[in-house]
Amino acid sequence: IAEVMRRHGVRATLFIANEPTHRGDRQLEDSWAPFWRARAAEGHVFASHTWRHWYFQGDPAPGRTRYASRRNEGTEVLDQAALCTELARPVDALRRMAPEAVVLPIWRAPGGIVTREALRMAAACGLAHQGW
């Protein structure tokens, strides 16, 4: 896909998460640095898609949102600090690998599923949600 986009001069906002890859590793591991540097050099911009790519499943209390894996990796309740960390981790990893990458202050929830508290807390982290 990256080659086709490069060939046709397509620029995109790439929402990044630390997802498993076809190589058996994860896409925000250091071995992917050349790939991400090339995308930044092509003019793509980036934003968070969460670190673990889990799904938001409701708000158990004010200032809390439930976050769950669809791969049976677990479920947890995130507070403000934990949500900000979840959204910042992919961007921090990208910046270590491709310091020249342009990162937008937006995020996209996995599956496009959001909750009221996830939206509110993400906004307090300085990030606006970009839906599908």
mmCIF file with all atom_site columns, C-alpha atoms in Angstrom:
data_model
loop_
_atom_site.group_PDB
_atom_site.id
_atom_site.type_symbol
_atom_site.label_atom_id
_atom_site.label_alt_id
_atom_site.label_comp_id
_atom_site.label_asym_id
_atom_site.label_entity_id
_atom_site.label_seq_id
_atom_site.pdbx_PDB_ins_code
_atom_site.Cartn_x
_atom_site.Cartn_y
_atom_site.Cartn_z
_atom_site.occupancy
_atom_site.B_iso_or_equiv
_atom_site.pdbx_formal_charge
_atom_site.auth_seq_id
_atom_site.auth_comp_id
_atom_site.auth_asym_id
_atom_site.auth_atom_id
_atom_site.pdbx_PDB_model_num
ATOM 1   C CA . ILE A 1 1   ? 0.000   0.000   0.000  1.00 0.00 ? 1   ILE A CA 1
ATOM 2   C CA . ALA A 1 2   ? 2.817   2.393   0.899  1.00 0.00 ? 2   ALA A CA 1
ATOM 3   C CA . GLU A 1 3   ? 4.417   1.832   -2.525 1.00 0.00 ? 3   GLU A CA 1
ATOM 4   C CA . VAL A 1 4   ? 1.156   2.508   -4.381 1.00 0.00 ? 4   VAL A CA 1
ATOM 5   C CA . MET A 1 5   ? 0.582   5.681   -2.381 1.00 0.00 ? 5   MET A CA 1
ATOM 6   C CA . ARG A 1 6   ? 4.155   6.829   -3.094 1.00 0.00 ? 6   ARG A CA 1
ATOM 7   C CA . ARG A 1 7   ? 3.839   6.082   -6.799 1.00 0.00 ? 7   ARG A CA 1
ATOM 8   C CA . HIS A 1 8   ? 0.599   8.068   -7.084 1.00 0.00 ? 8   HIS A CA 1
ATOM 9   C CA . GLY A 1 9   ? 1.675   10.914  -4.815 1.00 0.00 ? 9   GLY A CA 1
ATOM 10  C CA . VAL A 1 10  ? -1.066  10.221  -2.267 1.00 0.00 ? 10  VAL A CA 1
ATOM 11  C CA . ARG A 1 11  ? -0.554  11.828  1.140  1.00 0.00 ? 11  ARG A CA 1
ATOM 12  C CA . ALA A 1 12  ? -2.513  10.569  4.130  1.00 0.00 ? 12  ALA A CA 1
ATOM 13  C CA . THR A 1 13  ? -2.956  10.901  7.846  1.00 0.00 ? 13  THR A CA 1
ATOM 14  C CA . LEU A 1 14  ? -1.719  7.619   9.252  1.00 0.00 ? 14  LEU A CA 1
ATOM 15  C CA . PHE A 1 15  ? -3.250  6.667   12.609 1.00 0.00 ? 15  PHE A CA 1
ATOM 16  C CA . ILE A 1 16  ? -0.706  4.504   14.397 1.00 0.00 ? 16  ILE A CA 1
ATOM 17  C CA . ALA A 1 17  ? -1.006  1.719   16.960 1.00 0.00 ? 17  ALA A CA 1
ATOM 18  C CA . ASN A 1 18  ? 1.427   -0.970  18.038 1.00 0.00 ? 18  ASN A CA 1
ATOM 19  C CA . GLU A 1 19  ? -0.310  -3.694  16.033 1.00 0.00 ? 19  GLU A CA 1
ATOM 20  C CA . PRO A 1 20  ? 1.098   -7.135  15.133 1.00 0.00 ? 20  PRO A CA 1
ATOM 21  C CA . THR A 1 21  ? 2.622   -7.323  11.652 1.00 0.00 ? 21  THR A CA 1
ATOM 22  C CA . HIS A 1 22  ? 3.042   -9.956  8.961  1.00 0.00 ? 22  HIS A CA 1
ATOM 23  C CA . ARG A 1 23  ? 6.640   -10.401 10.218 1.00 0.00 ? 23  ARG A CA 1
ATOM 24  C CA . GLY A 1 24  ? 5.552   -11.563 13.663 1.00 0.00 ? 24  GLY A CA 1
ATOM 25  C CA . ASP A 1 25  ? 6.663   -8.369  15.395 1.00 0.00 ? 25  ASP A CA 1
ATOM 26  C CA . ARG A 1 26  ? 4.790   -5.138  16.068 1.00 0.00 ? 26  ARG A CA 1
ATOM 27  C CA . GLN A 1 27  ? 4.688   -2.067  13.849 1.00 0.00 ? 27  GLN A CA 1
ATOM 28  C CA . LEU A 1 28  ? 6.111   0.387   16.397 1.00 0.00 ? 28  LEU A CA 1
ATOM 29  C CA . GLU A 1 29  ? 9.167   -1.682  17.269 1.00 0.00 ? 29  GLU A CA 1
ATOM 30  C CA . ASP A 1 30  ? 12.534  -0.158  16.373 1.00 0.00 ? 30  ASP A CA 1
ATOM 31  C CA . SER A 1 31  ? 12.928  -2.517  13.399 1.00 0.00 ? 31  SER A CA 1
ATOM 32  C CA . TRP A 1 32  ? 10.147  -0.515  11.678 1.00 0.00 ? 32  TRP A CA 1
ATOM 33  C CA . ALA A 1 33  ? 12.028  2.805   11.952 1.00 0.00 ? 33  ALA A CA 1
ATOM 34  C CA . PRO A 1 34  ? 13.106  2.855   8.268  1.00 0.00 ? 34  PRO A CA 1
ATOM 35  C CA . PHE A 1 35  ? 9.497   2.298   7.185  1.00 0.00 ? 35  PHE A CA 1
ATOM 36  C CA . TRP A 1 36  ? 8.156   5.152   9.342  1.00 0.00 ? 36  TRP A CA 1
ATOM 37  C CA . ARG A 1 37  ? 10.994  7.520   8.341  1.00 0.00 ? 37  ARG A CA 1
ATOM 38  C CA . ALA A 1 38  ? 10.194  6.840   4.678  1.00 0.00 ? 38  ALA A CA 1
ATOM 39  C CA . ARG A 1 39  ? 6.493   7.607   5.213  1.00 0.00 ? 39  ARG A CA 1
ATOM 40  C CA . ALA A 1 40  ? 7.359   10.864  6.993  1.00 0.00 ? 40  ALA A CA 1
ATOM 41  C CA . ALA A 1 41  ? 9.742   11.800  4.154  1.00 0.00 ? 41  ALA A CA 1
ATOM 42  C CA . GLU A 1 42  ? 6.921   11.176  1.648  1.00 0.00 ? 42  GLU A CA 1
ATOM 43  C CA . GLY A 1 43  ? 4.837   13.814  3.394  1.00 0.00 ? 43  GLY A CA 1
ATOM 44  C CA . HIS A 1 44  ? 2.390   11.689  5.346  1.00 0.00 ? 44  HIS A CA 1
ATOM 45  C CA . VAL A 1 45  ? 1.268   13.014  8.727  1.00 0.00 ? 45  VAL A CA 1
ATOM 46  C CA . PHE A 1 46  ? 0.514   10.930  11.794 1.00 0.00 ? 46  PHE A CA 1
ATOM 47  C CA . ALA A 1 47  ? -1.832  10.672  14.751 1.00 0.00 ? 47  ALA A CA 1
ATOM 48  C CA . SER A 1 48  ? -2.578  8.255   17.574 1.00 0.00 ? 48  SER A CA 1
ATOM 49  C CA . HIS A 1 49  ? -4.812  5.238   17.137 1.00 0.00 ? 49  HIS A CA 1
ATOM 50  C CA . THR A 1 50  ? -4.042  4.087   20.729 1.00 0.00 ? 50  THR A CA 1
ATOM 51  C CA . TRP A 1 51  ? -1.091  1.932   21.781 1.00 0.00 ? 51  TRP A CA 1
ATOM 52  C CA . ARG A 1 52  ? -2.829  -1.432  22.165 1.00 0.00 ? 52  ARG A CA 1
ATOM 53  C CA . HIS A 1 53  ? -5.724  -0.999  19.706 1.00 0.00 ? 53  HIS A CA 1
ATOM 54  C CA . TRP A 1 54  ? -8.215  -2.176  22.306 1.00 0.00 ? 54  TRP A CA 1
ATOM 55  C CA . TYR A 1 55  ? -11.832 -1.008  22.285 1.00 0.00 ? 55  TYR A CA 1
ATOM 56  C CA . PHE A 1 56  ? -13.745 1.388   24.523 1.00 0.00 ? 56  PHE A CA 1
ATOM 57  C CA . GLN A 1 57  ? -16.700 -0.368  26.157 1.00 0.00 ? 57  GLN A CA 1
ATOM 58  C CA . GLY A 1 58  ? -18.487 2.061   28.411 1.00 0.00 ? 58  GLY A CA 1
ATOM 59  C CA . ASP A 1 59  ? -17.893 4.448   31.273 1.00 0.00 ? 59  ASP A CA 1
ATOM 60  C CA . PRO A 1 60  ? -18.153 2.813   34.705 1.00 0.00 ? 60  PRO A CA 1
ATOM 61  C CA . ALA A 1 61  ? -17.823 6.163   36.523 1.00 0.00 ? 61  ALA A CA 1
ATOM 62  C CA . PRO A 1 62  ? -17.010 9.805   35.879 1.00 0.00 ? 62  PRO A CA 1
ATOM 63  C CA . GLY A 1 63  ? -13.386 10.105  34.819 1.00 0.00 ? 63  GLY A CA 1
ATOM 64  C CA . ARG A 1 64  ? -13.173 6.410   33.949 1.00 0.00 ? 64  ARG A CA 1
ATOM 65  C CA . THR A 1 65  ? -13.601 4.427   30.738 1.00 0.00 ? 65  THR A CA 1
ATOM 66  C CA . ARG A 1 66  ? -13.471 0.671   30.191 1.00 0.00 ? 66  ARG A CA 1
ATOM 67  C CA . TYR A 1 67  ? -10.877 -0.466  27.643 1.00 0.00 ? 67  TYR A CA 1
ATOM 68  C CA . ALA A 1 68  ? -10.858 -4.073  26.425 1.00 0.00 ? 68  ALA A CA 1
ATOM 69  C CA . SER A 1 69  ? -8.987  -6.322  24.045 1.00 0.00 ? 69  SER A CA 1
ATOM 70  C CA . ARG A 1 70  ? -10.847 -8.209  21.362 1.00 0.00 ? 70  ARG A CA 1
ATOM 71  C CA . ARG A 1 71  ? -8.015  -10.778 21.401 1.00 0.00 ? 71  ARG A CA 1
ATOM 72  C CA . ASN A 1 72  ? -8.622  -11.835 25.027 1.00 0.00 ? 72  ASN A CA 1
ATOM 73  C CA . GLU A 1 73  ? -5.595  -9.905  26.273 1.00 0.00 ? 73  GLU A CA 1
ATOM 74  C CA . GLY A 1 74  ? -7.531  -8.272  29.081 1.00 0.00 ? 74  GLY A CA 1
ATOM 75  C CA . THR A 1 75  ? -9.795  -5.458  30.170 1.00 0.00 ? 75  THR A CA 1
ATOM 76  C CA . GLU A 1 76  ? -9.029  -2.465  32.327 1.00 0.00 ? 76  GLU A CA 1
ATOM 77  C CA . VAL A 1 77  ? -10.551 0.781   33.444 1.00 0.00 ? 77  VAL A CA 1
ATOM 78  C CA . LEU A 1 78  ? -8.552  3.832   32.393 1.00 0.00 ? 78  LEU A CA 1
ATOM 79  C CA . ASP A 1 79  ? -8.471  7.087   34.329 1.00 0.00 ? 79  ASP A CA 1
ATOM 80  C CA . GLN A 1 80  ? -7.325  10.415  32.894 1.00 0.00 ? 80  GLN A CA 1
ATOM 81  C CA . ALA A 1 81  ? -3.590  9.740   33.253 1.00 0.00 ? 81  ALA A CA 1
ATOM 82  C CA . ALA A 1 82  ? -3.851  6.199   31.873 1.00 0.00 ? 82  ALA A CA 1
ATOM 83  C CA . LEU A 1 83  ? -5.855  7.328   28.841 1.00 0.00 ? 83  LEU A CA 1
ATOM 84  C CA . CYS A 1 84  ? -3.365  10.105  28.070 1.00 0.00 ? 84  CYS A CA 1
ATOM 85  C CA . THR A 1 85  ? -0.538  7.562   28.302 1.00 0.00 ? 85  THR A CA 1
ATOM 86  C CA . GLU A 1 86  ? -2.372  5.103   26.014 1.00 0.00 ? 86  GLU A CA 1
ATOM 87  C CA . LEU A 1 87  ? -2.822  7.830   23.396 1.00 0.00 ? 87  LEU A CA 1
ATOM 88  C CA . ALA A 1 88  ? 0.715   9.248   23.745 1.00 0.00 ? 88  ALA A CA 1
ATOM 89  C CA . ARG A 1 89  ? 2.674   5.978   23.541 1.00 0.00 ? 89  ARG A CA 1
ATOM 90  C CA . PRO A 1 90  ? 2.347   5.391   19.766 1.00 0.00 ? 90  PRO A CA 1
ATOM 91  C CA . VAL A 1 91  ? 3.273   9.001   19.034 1.00 0.00 ? 91  VAL A CA 1
ATOM 92  C CA . ASP A 1 92  ? 6.256   8.834   21.405 1.00 0.00 ? 92  ASP A CA 1
ATOM 93  C CA . ALA A 1 93  ? 7.467   5.643   19.684 1.00 0.00 ? 93  ALA A CA 1
ATOM 94  C CA . LEU A 1 94  ? 7.077   7.235   16.256 1.00 0.00 ? 94  LEU A CA 1
ATOM 95  C CA . ARG A 1 95  ? 8.981   10.362  17.311 1.00 0.00 ? 95  ARG A CA 1
ATOM 96  C CA . ARG A 1 96  ? 11.880  8.215   18.555 1.00 0.00 ? 96  ARG A CA 1
ATOM 97  C CA . MET A 1 97  ? 12.038  6.445   15.168 1.00 0.00 ? 97  MET A CA 1
ATOM 98  C CA . ALA A 1 98  ? 11.179  9.386   12.901 1.00 0.00 ? 98  ALA A CA 1
ATOM 99  C CA . PRO A 1 99  ? 11.805  12.690  14.712 1.00 0.00 ? 99  PRO A CA 1
ATOM 100 C CA . GLU A 1 100 ? 10.912  14.636  11.569 1.00 0.00 ? 100 GLU A CA 1
ATOM 101 C CA . ALA A 1 101 ? 7.380   13.160  11.444 1.00 0.00 ? 101 ALA A CA 1
ATOM 102 C CA . VAL A 1 102 ? 4.514   15.640  11.632 1.00 0.00 ? 102 VAL A CA 1
ATOM 103 C CA . VAL A 1 103 ? 2.051   14.585  14.328 1.00 0.00 ? 103 VAL A CA 1
ATOM 104 C CA . LEU A 1 104 ? -1.443  16.059  14.487 1.00 0.00 ? 104 LEU A CA 1
ATOM 105 C CA . PRO A 1 105 ? -3.293  16.660  17.797 1.00 0.00 ? 105 PRO A CA 1
ATOM 106 C CA . ILE A 1 106 ? -6.024  14.182  16.899 1.00 0.00 ? 106 ILE A CA 1
ATOM 107 C CA . TRP A 1 107 ? -6.722  10.531  17.588 1.00 0.00 ? 107 TRP A CA 1
ATOM 108 C CA . ARG A 1 108 ? -8.994  7.824   16.220 1.00 0.00 ? 108 ARG A CA 1
ATOM 109 C CA . ALA A 1 109 ? -10.619 5.211   18.426 1.00 0.00 ? 109 ALA A CA 1
ATOM 110 C CA . PRO A 1 110 ? -10.248 1.575   17.371 1.00 0.00 ? 110 PRO A CA 1
ATOM 111 C CA . GLY A 1 111 ? -13.355 0.436   15.575 1.00 0.00 ? 111 GLY A CA 1
ATOM 112 C CA . GLY A 1 112 ? -14.563 4.024   15.688 1.00 0.00 ? 112 GLY A CA 1
ATOM 113 C CA . ILE A 1 113 ? -16.096 3.210   19.069 1.00 0.00 ? 113 ILE A CA 1
ATOM 114 C CA . VAL A 1 114 ? -15.908 5.987   21.645 1.00 0.00 ? 114 VAL A CA 1
ATOM 115 C CA . THR A 1 115 ? -17.494 6.748   24.980 1.00 0.00 ? 115 THR A CA 1
ATOM 116 C CA . ARG A 1 116 ? -18.398 10.081  26.483 1.00 0.00 ? 116 ARG A CA 1
ATOM 117 C CA . GLU A 1 117 ? -15.628 9.846   29.082 1.00 0.00 ? 117 GLU A CA 1
ATOM 118 C CA . ALA A 1 118 ? -12.998 8.682   26.552 1.00 0.00 ? 118 ALA A CA 1
ATOM 119 C CA . LEU A 1 119 ? -13.787 11.719  24.400 1.00 0.00 ? 119 LEU A CA 1
ATOM 120 C CA . ARG A 1 120 ? -13.753 14.094  27.363 1.00 0.00 ? 120 ARG A CA 1
ATOM 121 C CA . MET A 1 121 ? -10.513 12.726  28.820 1.00 0.00 ? 121 MET A CA 1
ATOM 122 C CA . ALA A 1 122 ? -8.760  12.669  25.432 1.00 0.00 ? 122 ALA A CA 1
ATOM 123 C CA . ALA A 1 123 ? -9.721  16.315  24.947 1.00 0.00 ? 123 ALA A CA 1
ATOM 124 C CA . ALA A 1 124 ? -8.110  17.045  28.317 1.00 0.00 ? 124 ALA A CA 1
ATOM 125 C CA . CYS A 1 125 ? -4.958  15.387  26.903 1.00 0.00 ? 125 CYS A CA 1
ATOM 126 C CA . GLY A 1 126 ? -5.092  17.927  24.065 1.00 0.00 ? 126 GLY A CA 1
ATOM 127 C CA . LEU A 1 127 ? -6.476  15.536  21.444 1.00 0.00 ? 127 LEU A CA 1
ATOM 128 C CA . ALA A 1 128 ? -9.638  15.833  19.372 1.00 0.00 ? 128 ALA A CA 1
ATOM 129 C CA . HIS A 1 129 ? -11.269 12.645  18.134 1.00 0.00 ? 129 HIS A CA 1
ATOM 130 C CA . GLN A 1 130 ? -11.341 12.112  14.372 1.00 0.00 ? 130 GLN A CA 1
ATOM 131 C CA . GLY A 1 131 ? -14.143 9.707   13.548 1.00 0.00 ? 131 GLY A CA 1
ATOM 132 C CA . TRP A 1 132 ? -14.359 7.516   10.504 1.00 0.00 ? 132 TRP A CA 1
#
